[in-house]
PDB file of C-alpha atoms and ligand atoms in Angstrom:
ATOM      1  CA  UNK A   1     -79.981  18.364  52.392  1.00 62.00           C
ATOM      2  CA  UNK A   2     -81.168  16.634  49.213  1.00 67.00           C
ATOM      3  CA  UNK A   3     -79.443  13.329  48.521  1.00 75.00           C
ATOM      4  CA  UNK A   4     -77.393  13.393  45.287  1.00 87.00           C
ATOM      5  CA  UNK A   5     -78.877  11.121  42.634  1.00 94.00           C
ATOM      6  CA  UNK A   6     -76.779   8.076  41.759  1.00 98.00           C
ATOM      7  CA  UNK A   7     -75.862   8.085  38.038  1.00 98.00           C
ATOM      8  CA  UNK A   8     -74.839   5.116  35.950  1.00 98.00           C
ATOM      9  CA  UNK A   9     -73.725   4.521  32.384  1.00 98.00           C
ATOM     10  CA  UNK A  10     -74.998   1.261  30.903  1.00 98.00           C
ATOM     11  CA  UNK A  11     -73.810  -0.521  27.782  1.00 98.00           C
ATOM     12  CA  UNK A  12     -76.870  -0.876  25.619  1.00 97.00           C
ATOM     13  CA  UNK A  13     -77.498  -2.996  22.536  1.00 95.00           C
ATOM     14  CA  UNK A  14     -81.265  -2.640  22.777  1.00 94.00           C
ATOM     15  CA  UNK A  15     -81.633  -6.401  23.359  1.00 94.00           C
ATOM     16  CA  UNK A  16     -83.627  -7.749  26.295  1.00 96.00           C
ATOM     17  CA  UNK A  17     -80.681  -8.231  28.661  1.00 96.00           C
ATOM     18  CA  UNK A  18     -79.531  -4.664  28.223  1.00 96.00           C
ATOM     19  CA  UNK A  19     -83.067  -3.328  28.677  1.00 97.00           C
ATOM     20  CA  UNK A  20     -83.497  -5.358  31.882  1.00 98.00           C
ATOM     21  CA  UNK A  21     -80.126  -4.202  33.244  1.00 98.00           C
ATOM     22  CA  UNK A  22     -81.251  -0.579  32.818  1.00 98.00           C
ATOM     23  CA  UNK A  23     -84.704  -1.221  34.276  1.00 98.00           C
ATOM     24  CA  UNK A  24     -83.358  -2.971  37.392  1.00 98.00           C
ATOM     25  CA  UNK A  25     -81.267   0.106  38.132  1.00 98.00           C
ATOM     26  CA  UNK A  26     -84.052   2.558  37.318  1.00 98.00           C
ATOM     27  CA  UNK A  27     -86.262   0.711  39.808  1.00 97.00           C
ATOM     28  CA  UNK A  28     -83.747   1.801  42.444  1.00 97.00           C
ATOM     29  CA  UNK A  29     -84.176   5.403  41.336  1.00 97.00           C
ATOM     30  CA  UNK A  30     -80.733   5.401  39.730  1.00 98.00           C
ATOM     31  CA  UNK A  31     -80.397   7.738  36.750  1.00 98.00           C
ATOM     32  CA  UNK A  32     -79.176   5.607  33.874  1.00 98.00           C
ATOM     33  CA  UNK A  33     -77.738   6.790  30.572  1.00 98.00           C
ATOM     34  CA  UNK A  34     -77.608   3.942  28.071  1.00 98.00           C
ATOM     35  CA  UNK A  35     -74.651   3.932  25.679  1.00 98.00           C
ATOM     36  CA  UNK A  36     -74.944   2.485  22.220  1.00 97.00           C
ATOM     37  CA  UNK A  37     -71.675   2.203  20.316  1.00 97.00           C
ATOM     38  CA  UNK A  38     -71.414   2.839  16.591  1.00 97.00           C
ATOM     39  CA  UNK A  39     -68.584   1.861  14.251  1.00 97.00           C
ATOM     40  CA  UNK A  40     -68.029   1.240  10.548  1.00 96.00           C
ATOM     41  CA  UNK A  41     -69.361  -2.270  11.118  1.00 97.00           C
ATOM     42  CA  UNK A  42     -72.517  -1.775  13.162  1.00 96.00           C
ATOM     43  CA  UNK A  43     -74.919   1.030  13.920  1.00 95.00           C
ATOM     44  CA  UNK A  44     -77.330   1.998  16.656  1.00 95.00           C
ATOM     45  CA  UNK A  45     -80.606   1.635  14.756  1.00 94.00           C
ATOM     46  CA  UNK A  46     -81.932  -1.324  16.793  1.00 94.00           C
ATOM     47  CA  UNK A  47     -80.789   0.242  20.058  1.00 95.00           C
ATOM     48  CA  UNK A  48     -82.514   3.527  19.197  1.00 96.00           C
ATOM     49  CA  UNK A  49     -85.847   1.818  18.539  1.00 94.00           C
ATOM     50  CA  UNK A  50     -85.585  -0.221  21.721  1.00 95.00           C
ATOM     51  CA  UNK A  51     -84.605   2.809  23.816  1.00 96.00           C
ATOM     52  CA  UNK A  52     -87.542   4.767  22.495  1.00 96.00           C
ATOM     53  CA  UNK A  53     -90.052   1.960  23.032  1.00 95.00           C
ATOM     54  CA  UNK A  54     -88.780   1.305  26.532  1.00 96.00           C
ATOM     55  CA  UNK A  55     -88.388   4.975  27.491  1.00 96.00           C
ATOM     56  CA  UNK A  56     -84.668   4.685  28.095  1.00 97.00           C
ATOM     57  CA  UNK A  57     -82.356   7.681  27.829  1.00 98.00           C
ATOM     58  CA  UNK A  58     -79.765   6.695  25.241  1.00 98.00           C
ATOM     59  CA  UNK A  59     -76.613   8.257  23.883  1.00 98.00           C
ATOM     60  CA  UNK A  60     -74.806   7.058  20.743  1.00 98.00           C
ATOM     61  CA  UNK A  61     -71.025   6.856  20.861  1.00 98.00           C
ATOM     62  CA  UNK A  62     -69.129   6.708  17.584  1.00 98.00           C
ATOM     63  CA  UNK A  63     -65.854   4.943  18.346  1.00 98.00           C
ATOM     64  CA  UNK A  64     -65.075   3.938  14.751  1.00 97.00           C
ATOM     65  CA  UNK A  65     -61.372   4.808  14.777  1.00 95.00           C
ATOM     66  CA  UNK A  66     -60.608   3.084  18.073  1.00 97.00           C
ATOM     67  CA  UNK A  67     -62.701   0.114  17.013  1.00 97.00           C
ATOM     68  CA  UNK A  68     -60.846  -0.201  13.716  1.00 96.00           C
ATOM     69  CA  UNK A  69     -57.552  -0.606  15.547  1.00 95.00           C
ATOM     70  CA  UNK A  70     -59.065  -3.494  17.494  1.00 96.00           C
ATOM     71  CA  UNK A  71     -60.466  -5.027  14.315  1.00 97.00           C
ATOM     72  CA  UNK A  72     -57.039  -4.859  12.665  1.00 96.00           C
ATOM     73  CA  UNK A  73     -55.069  -6.198  15.620  1.00 95.00           C
ATOM     74  CA  UNK A  74     -57.227  -7.963  18.187  1.00 96.00           C
ATOM     75  CA  UNK A  75     -55.133  -9.054  21.167  1.00 94.00           C
ATOM     76  CA  UNK A  76     -57.439 -11.974  21.819  1.00 90.00           C
ATOM     77  CA  UNK A  77     -58.074 -12.959  18.236  1.00 93.00           C
ATOM     78  CA  UNK A  78     -61.208 -13.305  16.146  1.00 94.00           C
ATOM     79  CA  UNK A  79     -64.394 -15.328  16.498  1.00 91.00           C
ATOM     80  CA  UNK A  80     -65.743 -17.447  13.647  1.00 91.00           C
ATOM     81  CA  UNK A  81     -65.398 -14.580  11.144  1.00 94.00           C
ATOM     82  CA  UNK A  82     -63.437 -11.311  11.533  1.00 96.00           C
ATOM     83  CA  UNK A  83     -65.264 -10.433  14.738  1.00 94.00           C
ATOM     84  CA  UNK A  84     -62.886  -9.531  17.564  1.00 95.00           C
ATOM     85  CA  UNK A  85     -65.688  -9.839  20.117  1.00 91.00           C
ATOM     86  CA  UNK A  86     -63.666 -10.044  23.329  1.00 90.00           C
ATOM     87  CA  UNK A  87     -61.536  -6.995  22.531  1.00 93.00           C
ATOM     88  CA  UNK A  88     -64.497  -5.133  21.062  1.00 95.00           C
ATOM     89  CA  UNK A  89     -66.586  -5.659  24.189  1.00 94.00           C
ATOM     90  CA  UNK A  90     -63.656  -4.691  26.384  1.00 95.00           C
ATOM     91  CA  UNK A  91     -63.115  -1.523  24.358  1.00 97.00           C
ATOM     92  CA  UNK A  92     -66.764  -0.534  24.853  1.00 97.00           C
ATOM     93  CA  UNK A  93     -66.467  -1.034  28.615  1.00 97.00           C
ATOM     94  CA  UNK A  94     -63.177   0.897  28.691  1.00 97.00           C
ATOM     95  CA  UNK A  95     -64.723   3.765  26.777  1.00 98.00           C
ATOM     96  CA  UNK A  96     -67.714   3.758  29.116  1.00 98.00           C
ATOM     97  CA  UNK A  97     -65.248   3.857  32.051  1.00 98.00           C
ATOM     98  CA  UNK A  98     -63.450   6.830  30.527  1.00 98.00           C
ATOM     99  CA  UNK A  99     -66.750   8.677  30.108  1.00 98.00           C
ATOM    100  CA  UNK A 100     -67.776   7.744  33.647  1.00 98.00           C
ATOM    101  CA  UNK A 101     -64.639   9.386  35.051  1.00 97.00           C
ATOM    102  CA  UNK A 102     -64.787  12.411  32.781  1.00 98.00           C
ATOM    103  CA  UNK A 103     -68.456  13.114  33.404  1.00 98.00           C
ATOM    104  CA  UNK A 104     -68.741  12.154  37.053  1.00 97.00           C
ATOM    105  CA  UNK A 105     -70.968   9.077  36.736  1.00 98.00           C
ATOM    106  CA  UNK A 106     -70.847   6.663  39.668  1.00 98.00           C
ATOM    107  CA  UNK A 107     -70.422   3.348  37.862  1.00 98.00           C
ATOM    108  CA  UNK A 108     -70.758   1.382  34.627  1.00 98.00           C
ATOM    109  CA  UNK A 109     -73.336  -1.372  34.159  1.00 98.00           C
ATOM    110  CA  UNK A 110     -73.680  -4.086  31.531  1.00 98.00           C
ATOM    111  CA  UNK A 111     -76.302  -6.690  30.676  1.00 96.00           C
ATOM    112  CA  UNK A 112     -73.748  -9.504  30.932  1.00 96.00           C
ATOM    113  CA  UNK A 113     -74.981 -12.717  32.475  1.00 96.00           C
ATOM    114  CA  UNK A 114     -72.756 -15.175  34.282  1.00 96.00           C
ATOM    115  CA  UNK A 115     -72.365 -18.338  32.204  1.00 93.00           C
ATOM    116  CA  UNK A 116     -74.461 -17.142  29.263  1.00 92.00           C
ATOM    117  CA  UNK A 117     -71.492 -17.393  26.934  1.00 84.00           C
ATOM    118  CA  UNK A 118     -69.072 -20.066  28.064  1.00 73.00           C
ATOM    119  CA  UNK A 119     -65.937 -18.289  26.790  1.00 72.00           C
ATOM    120  CA  UNK A 120     -66.577 -14.616  27.451  1.00 77.00           C
ATOM    121  CA  UNK A 121     -68.998 -14.603  30.366  1.00 83.00           C
ATOM    122  CA  UNK A 122     -67.577 -17.130  32.799  1.00 87.00           C
ATOM    123  CA  UNK A 123     -66.506 -15.924  36.230  1.00 90.00           C
ATOM    124  CA  UNK A 124     -62.829 -15.578  35.302  1.00 89.00           C
ATOM    125  CA  UNK A 125     -63.681 -13.642  32.113  1.00 88.00           C
ATOM    126  CA  UNK A 126     -65.993 -11.245  33.959  1.00 92.00           C
ATOM    127  CA  UNK A 127     -63.257 -10.544  36.526  1.00 92.00           C
ATOM    128  CA  UNK A 128     -60.668 -10.090  33.804  1.00 91.00           C
ATOM    129  CA  UNK A 129     -62.860  -7.586  31.943  1.00 92.00           C
ATOM    130  CA  UNK A 130     -63.297  -5.550  35.145  1.00 94.00           C
ATOM    131  CA  UNK A 131     -59.540  -5.490  35.720  1.00 94.00           C
ATOM    132  CA  UNK A 132     -58.565  -4.770  32.128  1.00 94.00           C
ATOM    133  CA  UNK A 133     -61.146  -2.018  31.851  1.00 94.00           C
ATOM    134  CA  UNK A 134     -59.647  -0.431  34.974  1.00 95.00           C
ATOM    135  CA  UNK A 135     -63.050  -0.426  36.635  1.00 97.00           C
ATOM    136  CA  UNK A 136     -62.341  -2.353  39.840  1.00 94.00           C
ATOM    137  CA  UNK A 137     -65.475  -2.252  41.993  1.00 96.00           C
ATOM    138  CA  UNK A 138     -67.288   0.082  39.592  1.00 98.00           C
ATOM    139  CA  UNK A 139     -68.477  -2.373  36.971  1.00 98.00           C
ATOM    140  CA  UNK A 140     -71.874  -3.781  37.861  1.00 98.00           C
ATOM    141  CA  UNK A 141     -73.710  -6.652  36.180  1.00 98.00           C
ATOM    142  CA  UNK A 142     -77.205  -6.109  37.592  1.00 98.00           C
ATOM    143  CA  UNK A 143     -78.630  -9.333  36.125  1.00 98.00           C
ATOM    144  CA  UNK A 144     -76.072 -11.602  37.810  1.00 98.00           C
ATOM    145  CA  UNK A 145     -74.850  -9.350  40.632  1.00 98.00           C
ATOM    146  CA  UNK A 146     -76.113 -11.522  43.478  1.00 98.00           C
ATOM    147  CA  UNK A 147     -73.987 -14.393  42.207  1.00 97.00           C
ATOM    148  CA  UNK A 148     -70.883 -12.223  41.928  1.00 96.00           C
ATOM    149  CA  UNK A 149     -68.600 -10.639  44.493  1.00 96.00           C
ATOM    150  CA  UNK A 150     -70.101  -7.521  46.022  1.00 97.00           C
ATOM    151  CA  UNK A 151     -68.855  -4.449  44.164  1.00 98.00           C
ATOM    152  CA  UNK A 152     -67.623  -1.216  45.727  1.00 98.00           C
ATOM    153  CA  UNK A 153     -70.778   0.587  44.572  1.00 98.00           C
ATOM    154  CA  UNK A 154     -72.956  -1.924  46.422  1.00 98.00           C
ATOM    155  CA  UNK A 155     -70.773  -1.718  49.528  1.00 98.00           C
ATOM    156  CA  UNK A 156     -70.990   2.077  49.426  1.00 97.00           C
ATOM    157  CA  UNK A 157     -74.793   1.850  49.356  1.00 97.00           C
ATOM    158  CA  UNK A 158     -75.109   3.456  45.907  1.00 97.00           C
ATOM    159  CA  UNK A 159     -76.906   0.314  44.721  1.00 98.00           C
ATOM    160  CA  UNK A 160     -79.072  -1.974  46.823  1.00 98.00           C
ATOM    161  CA  UNK A 161     -77.734  -5.492  46.301  1.00 98.00           C
ATOM    162  CA  UNK A 162     -81.076  -6.944  47.336  1.00 97.00           C
ATOM    163  CA  UNK A 163     -82.741  -5.295  44.359  1.00 97.00           C
ATOM    164  CA  UNK A 164     -80.340  -6.890  41.881  1.00 98.00           C
ATOM    165  CA  UNK A 165     -80.821 -10.270  40.192  1.00 98.00           C
ATOM    166  CA  UNK A 166     -79.151 -13.678  40.351  1.00 97.00           C
ATOM    167  CA  UNK A 167     -79.564 -14.903  36.780  1.00 97.00           C
ATOM    168  CA  UNK A 168     -77.029 -17.261  35.247  1.00 96.00           C
ATOM    169  CA  UNK A 169     -76.673 -19.632  32.325  1.00 95.00           C
ATOM    170  CA  UNK A 170     -77.969 -19.775  28.812  1.00 93.00           C
ATOM    171  CA  UNK A 171     -81.667 -20.192  29.468  1.00 95.00           C
ATOM    172  CA  UNK A 172     -83.639 -17.006  28.819  1.00 94.00           C
ATOM    173  CA  UNK A 173     -86.583 -18.069  30.997  1.00 96.00           C
ATOM    174  CA  UNK A 174     -85.920 -15.655  33.856  1.00 96.00           C
ATOM    175  CA  UNK A 175     -85.405 -12.744  31.491  1.00 96.00           C
ATOM    176  CA  UNK A 176     -88.710 -13.446  29.733  1.00 95.00           C
ATOM    177  CA  UNK A 177     -90.451 -13.671  33.108  1.00 97.00           C
ATOM    178  CA  UNK A 178     -89.020 -10.328  34.199  1.00 96.00           C
ATOM    179  CA  UNK A 179     -89.911  -8.758  30.841  1.00 96.00           C
ATOM    180  CA  UNK A 180     -93.502  -9.931  31.292  1.00 95.00           C
ATOM    181  CA  UNK A 181     -93.656  -8.766  34.893  1.00 96.00           C
ATOM    182  CA  UNK A 182     -92.336  -5.309  33.976  1.00 94.00           C
ATOM    183  CA  UNK A 183     -94.366  -4.953  30.782  1.00 93.00           C
ATOM    184  CA  UNK A 184     -91.344  -4.895  28.478  1.00 93.00           C
ATOM    185  CA  UNK A 185     -92.569  -5.983  25.067  1.00 88.00           C
ATOM    186  CA  UNK A 186     -90.419  -4.260  22.520  1.00 84.00           C
ATOM    187  CA  UNK A 187     -86.802  -5.286  22.086  1.00 82.00           C
ATOM    188  CA  UNK A 188     -84.896  -6.524  19.034  1.00 80.00           C
ATOM    189  CA  UNK A 189     -83.738 -10.122  18.815  1.00 78.00           C
ATOM    190  CA  UNK A 190     -80.099 -10.562  19.763  1.00 68.00           C
ATOM    191  CA  UNK A 191     -77.363 -10.553  17.126  1.00 66.00           C
ATOM    192  CA  UNK A 192     -77.565  -9.749  13.451  1.00 67.00           C
ATOM    193  CA  UNK A 193     -76.385  -6.171  13.706  1.00 87.00           C
ATOM    194  CA  UNK A 194     -72.647  -6.549  13.232  1.00 94.00           C
ATOM    195  CA  UNK A 195     -71.271  -7.368   9.780  1.00 96.00           C
ATOM    196  CA  UNK A 196     -68.002  -8.570  11.308  1.00 96.00           C
ATOM    197  CA  UNK A 197     -69.726 -11.822  12.252  1.00 94.00           C
ATOM    198  CA  UNK A 198     -70.475 -12.570   8.586  1.00 95.00           C
ATOM    199  CA  UNK A 199     -67.899 -14.880   7.017  1.00 96.00           C
ATOM    200  CA  UNK A 200     -68.222 -13.386   3.518  1.00 96.00           C
ATOM    201  CA  UNK A 201     -67.831  -9.854   4.820  1.00 96.00           C
ATOM    202  CA  UNK A 202     -64.803 -11.014   6.806  1.00 97.00           C
ATOM    203  CA  UNK A 203     -63.125 -12.257   3.617  1.00 97.00           C
ATOM    204  CA  UNK A 204     -63.689  -8.887   1.920  1.00 97.00           C
ATOM    205  CA  UNK A 205     -62.385  -7.027   4.948  1.00 97.00           C
ATOM    206  CA  UNK A 206     -59.284  -9.203   5.178  1.00 97.00           C
ATOM    207  CA  UNK A 207     -58.480  -8.548   1.544  1.00 97.00           C
ATOM    208  CA  UNK A 208     -58.923  -4.786   2.061  1.00 98.00           C
ATOM    209  CA  UNK A 209     -56.589  -4.824   5.068  1.00 97.00           C
ATOM    210  CA  UNK A 210     -54.038  -6.890   3.126  1.00 96.00           C
ATOM    211  CA  UNK A 211     -54.103  -4.390   0.269  1.00 96.00           C
ATOM    212  CA  UNK A 212     -54.418  -1.068   2.113  1.00 95.00           C
ATOM    213  CA  UNK A 213     -52.649  -0.179   5.346  1.00 91.00           C
ATOM    214  CA  UNK A 214     -55.023   2.515   6.504  1.00 92.00           C
ATOM    215  CA  UNK A 215     -58.435   2.235   4.852  1.00 96.00           C
ATOM    216  CA  UNK A 216     -60.732   5.254   5.100  1.00 96.00           C
ATOM    217  CA  UNK A 217     -64.321   5.295   6.335  1.00 95.00           C
ATOM    218  CA  UNK A 218     -65.395   5.263   2.696  1.00 96.00           C
ATOM    219  CA  UNK A 219     -63.232   2.178   1.995  1.00 97.00           C
ATOM    220  CA  UNK A 220     -64.999   0.334   4.808  1.00 96.00           C
ATOM    221  CA  UNK A 221     -68.408   1.503   3.612  1.00 95.00           C
ATOM    222  CA  UNK A 222     -67.665   0.217   0.109  1.00 97.00           C
ATOM    223  CA  UNK A 223     -67.252  -3.290   1.517  1.00 97.00           C
ATOM    224  CA  UNK A 224     -71.000  -3.371   2.064  1.00 95.00           C
ATOM    225  CA  UNK A 225     -71.882  -2.440  -1.508  1.00 95.00           C
ATOM    226  CA  UNK A 226     -71.676  -4.481  -4.698  1.00 95.00           C
ATOM    227  CA  UNK A 227     -69.243  -7.141  -5.858  1.00 97.00           C
ATOM    228  CA  UNK A 228     -65.588  -6.324  -5.336  1.00 98.00           C
ATOM    229  CA  UNK A 229     -62.838  -7.300  -7.767  1.00 98.00           C
ATOM    230  CA  UNK A 230     -59.184  -6.525  -7.096  1.00 98.00           C
ATOM    231  CA  UNK A 231     -56.617  -6.048  -9.844  1.00 95.00           C
ATOM    232  CA  UNK A 232     -53.059  -4.957  -9.125  1.00 94.00           C
ATOM    233  CA  UNK A 233     -54.105  -3.252  -5.881  1.00 95.00           C
ATOM    234  CA  UNK A 234     -57.036  -1.408  -7.492  1.00 98.00           C
ATOM    235  CA  UNK A 235     -60.678  -2.099  -6.664  1.00 98.00           C
ATOM    236  CA  UNK A 236     -63.433  -2.475  -9.217  1.00 98.00           C
ATOM    237  CA  UNK A 237     -66.740  -2.414  -7.341  1.00 98.00           C
ATOM    238  CA  UNK A 238     -69.693  -3.515  -9.427  1.00 98.00           C
ATOM    239  CA  UNK A 239     -73.299  -2.790  -8.452  1.00 97.00           C
ATOM    240  CA  UNK A 240     -75.557  -5.828  -8.045  1.00 96.00           C
ATOM    241  CA  UNK A 241     -78.768  -3.889  -8.569  1.00 95.00           C
ATOM    242  CA  UNK A 242     -80.080  -0.373  -9.108  1.00 94.00           C
ATOM    243  CA  UNK A 243     -79.802   0.336  -5.379  1.00 96.00           C
ATOM    244  CA  UNK A 244     -76.087  -0.550  -5.402  1.00 96.00           C
ATOM    245  CA  UNK A 245     -75.595   1.526  -8.548  1.00 96.00           C
ATOM    246  CA  UNK A 246     -77.168   4.555  -6.882  1.00 97.00           C
ATOM    247  CA  UNK A 247     -75.037   4.073  -3.770  1.00 97.00           C
ATOM    248  CA  UNK A 248     -71.848   3.743  -5.789  1.00 98.00           C
ATOM    249  CA  UNK A 249     -72.606   7.004  -7.593  1.00 97.00           C
ATOM    250  CA  UNK A 250     -73.007   8.778  -4.274  1.00 97.00           C
ATOM    251  CA  UNK A 251     -69.842   7.193  -2.896  1.00 97.00           C
ATOM    252  CA  UNK A 252     -67.617   8.301  -5.743  1.00 97.00           C
ATOM    253  CA  UNK A 253     -64.709  10.330  -4.358  1.00 97.00           C
ATOM    254  CA  UNK A 254     -62.033  12.458  -5.961  1.00 96.00           C
ATOM    255  CA  UNK A 255     -59.787  10.115  -7.958  1.00 96.00           C
ATOM    256  CA  UNK A 256     -62.460   7.401  -8.379  1.00 98.00           C
ATOM    257  CA  UNK A 257     -63.762   6.562 -11.842  1.00 98.00           C
ATOM    258  CA  UNK A 258     -67.318   5.474 -12.668  1.00 98.00           C
ATOM    259  CA  UNK A 259     -67.706   3.191 -15.661  1.00 98.00           C
ATOM    260  CA  UNK A 260     -71.190   2.658 -17.152  1.00 96.00           C
ATOM    261  CA  UNK A 261     -72.627   0.986 -20.226  1.00 95.00           C
ATOM    262  CA  UNK A 262     -73.476   3.645 -22.805  1.00 93.00           C
ATOM    263  CA  UNK A 263     -76.514   2.189 -24.570  1.00 88.00           C
ATOM    264  CA  UNK A 264     -77.802  -0.502 -22.235  1.00 88.00           C
ATOM    265  CA  UNK A 265     -79.074  -0.890 -18.704  1.00 88.00           C
ATOM    266  CA  UNK A 266     -76.831  -2.786 -16.377  1.00 90.00           C
ATOM    267  CA  UNK A 267     -74.442  -2.559 -13.479  1.00 94.00           C
ATOM    268  CA  UNK A 268     -71.968   0.254 -13.151  1.00 96.00           C
ATOM    269  CA  UNK A 269     -68.472   0.021 -11.718  1.00 98.00           C
ATOM    270  CA  UNK A 270     -66.702   2.314  -9.330  1.00 98.00           C
ATOM    271  CA  UNK A 271     -62.950   2.022  -9.770  1.00 98.00           C
ATOM    272  CA  UNK A 272     -60.735   3.099  -6.869  1.00 98.00           C
ATOM    273  CA  UNK A 273     -56.956   2.971  -6.861  1.00 97.00           C
ATOM    274  CA  UNK A 274     -54.362   3.354  -9.601  1.00 96.00           C
ATOM    275  CA  UNK A 275     -56.297   3.833 -12.844  1.00 95.00           C
ATOM    276  CA  UNK A 276     -54.708   2.376 -15.987  1.00 96.00           C
ATOM    277  CA  UNK A 277     -56.074   1.528 -19.427  1.00 96.00           C
ATOM    278  CA  UNK A 278     -55.839  -2.135 -18.484  1.00 96.00           C
ATOM    279  CA  UNK A 279     -57.934  -1.598 -15.339  1.00 97.00           C
ATOM    280  CA  UNK A 280     -60.581   0.334 -17.252  1.00 97.00           C
ATOM    281  CA  UNK A 281     -60.768  -2.438 -19.851  1.00 96.00           C
ATOM    282  CA  UNK A 282     -61.246  -4.923 -17.022  1.00 97.00           C
ATOM    283  CA  UNK A 283     -64.052  -2.824 -15.517  1.00 97.00           C
ATOM    284  CA  UNK A 284     -65.813  -2.603 -18.896  1.00 96.00           C
ATOM    285  CA  UNK A 285     -65.491  -6.338 -19.409  1.00 96.00           C
ATOM    286  CA  UNK A 286     -66.927  -7.099 -15.967  1.00 96.00           C
ATOM    287  CA  UNK A 287     -69.976  -4.821 -16.229  1.00 96.00           C
ATOM    288  CA  UNK A 288     -70.748  -6.026 -19.738  1.00 94.00           C
ATOM    289  CA  UNK A 289     -70.559  -9.588 -18.418  1.00 94.00           C
ATOM    290  CA  UNK A 290     -73.072  -8.820 -15.658  1.00 93.00           C
ATOM    291  CA  UNK A 291     -75.643  -7.020 -17.834  1.00 92.00           C
ATOM    292  CA  UNK A 292     -78.393  -9.272 -19.137  1.00 89.00           C
ATOM    293  CA  UNK A 293     -78.835  -6.923 -22.095  1.00 90.00           C
ATOM    294  CA  UNK A 294     -75.352  -7.547 -23.482  1.00 88.00           C
ATOM    295  CA  UNK A 295     -75.165 -11.307 -23.193  1.00 85.00           C
ATOM    296  CA  UNK A 296     -73.010 -12.821 -25.957  1.00 84.00           C
ATOM    297  CA  UNK A 297     -71.786  -9.405 -27.172  1.00 89.00           C
ATOM    298  CA  UNK A 298     -68.053  -8.754 -27.172  1.00 93.00           C
ATOM    299  CA  UNK A 299     -67.586  -5.852 -24.753  1.00 93.00           C
ATOM    300  CA  UNK A 300     -65.171  -4.252 -27.223  1.00 93.00           C
ATOM    301  CA  UNK A 301     -68.141  -3.557 -29.473  1.00 93.00           C
ATOM    302  CA  UNK A 302     -70.069  -1.713 -26.757  1.00 94.00           C
ATOM    303  CA  UNK A 303     -70.082   1.968 -25.781  1.00 95.00           C
ATOM    304  CA  UNK A 304     -69.200   3.025 -22.249  1.00 96.00           C
ATOM    305  CA  UNK A 305     -69.301   6.289 -20.359  1.00 96.00           C
ATOM    306  CA  UNK A 306     -66.395   7.048 -18.083  1.00 96.00           C
ATOM    307  CA  UNK A 307     -66.781   9.698 -15.373  1.00 94.00           C
ATOM    308  CA  UNK A 308     -63.948  10.710 -13.142  1.00 88.00           C
TER     309      UNK A 308
HETATM  310  S1  SF4 B 401     -70.518  -9.010  17.385  1.00 65.07           S
HETATM  311 FE1  SF4 B 401     -69.490  -7.171  16.594  1.00 65.07          FE
HETATM  312  S2  SF4 B 401     -70.196  -5.523  17.925  1.00 65.07           S
HETATM  313 FE2  SF4 B 401     -70.626  -7.421  18.984  1.00 65.07          FE
HETATM  314  S3  SF4 B 401     -68.835  -7.754  20.290  1.00 65.07           S
HETATM  315 FE3  SF4 B 401     -68.513  -8.872  18.369  1.00 65.07          FE
HETATM  316  S4  SF4 B 401     -67.335  -7.464  17.100  1.00 65.07           S
HETATM  317 FE4  SF4 B 401     -68.253  -6.244  18.739  1.00 65.07          FE
END
């Protein structure tokens, strides 16, 4: 009788550690599906490129709504900006666990490395993640496995412990050596893909959450475009350049108003919220102030077009 192929789901950012974690398992003839999570705050573009270059089968998982709840109320708090990294990572592993059970995969793997991040990847934290994700014995860290307790999947012979690695700490030397040995050349540099780690974005997000209980996908997307001014609970979003202006036009929804200078080039404003004469005056004043063609001119003497 043919032996059933072992199947794993692996969390995948596209970075070197996640590529190596997949490759170690593939070398054991395990069928790996890499999971790249997508939310309002990060996408899968880097992961897609890396998966393609490294011939890894990847699936994108949009968990925006679940992720938003974690961003609003992280049990374990935020990092240096509004990044709830511990809860976010845990949510990804939990979701992978749910998919594993639903789709009959054998285990979940991650590219975590013991001691790489002192707070979130120490021994106690790795054990806690496994427990909280309800994945006892079925969460494998292939890069550090030999330094960790043997998992149920190793004991059951689904994975050969001898073929796993014993990497720990912050040095990347071993990973670079393995990458060279296995001919892995293409992988994005770590970090940089999640706007929640940016302090300025965090301030804008906090303000949005203070003002609006349940922001929509479009509200989150608007945080990434233009300068945002708040007045009496209404947003005036002003384009910084022609690219922003074009985006704001596309993002206009029912109830939003677009305010543009009539006779001059310059930024436009998308106004979202309760629209009053006072708010519209404010929007006109702001865009006139940002246009280099109307410097020194009282905005009251300018023409505007209002589209709603
Ligand atoms: S950096 Fe962003 S995507 Fe990564 S764990 Fe933190 S919150 Fe999640």
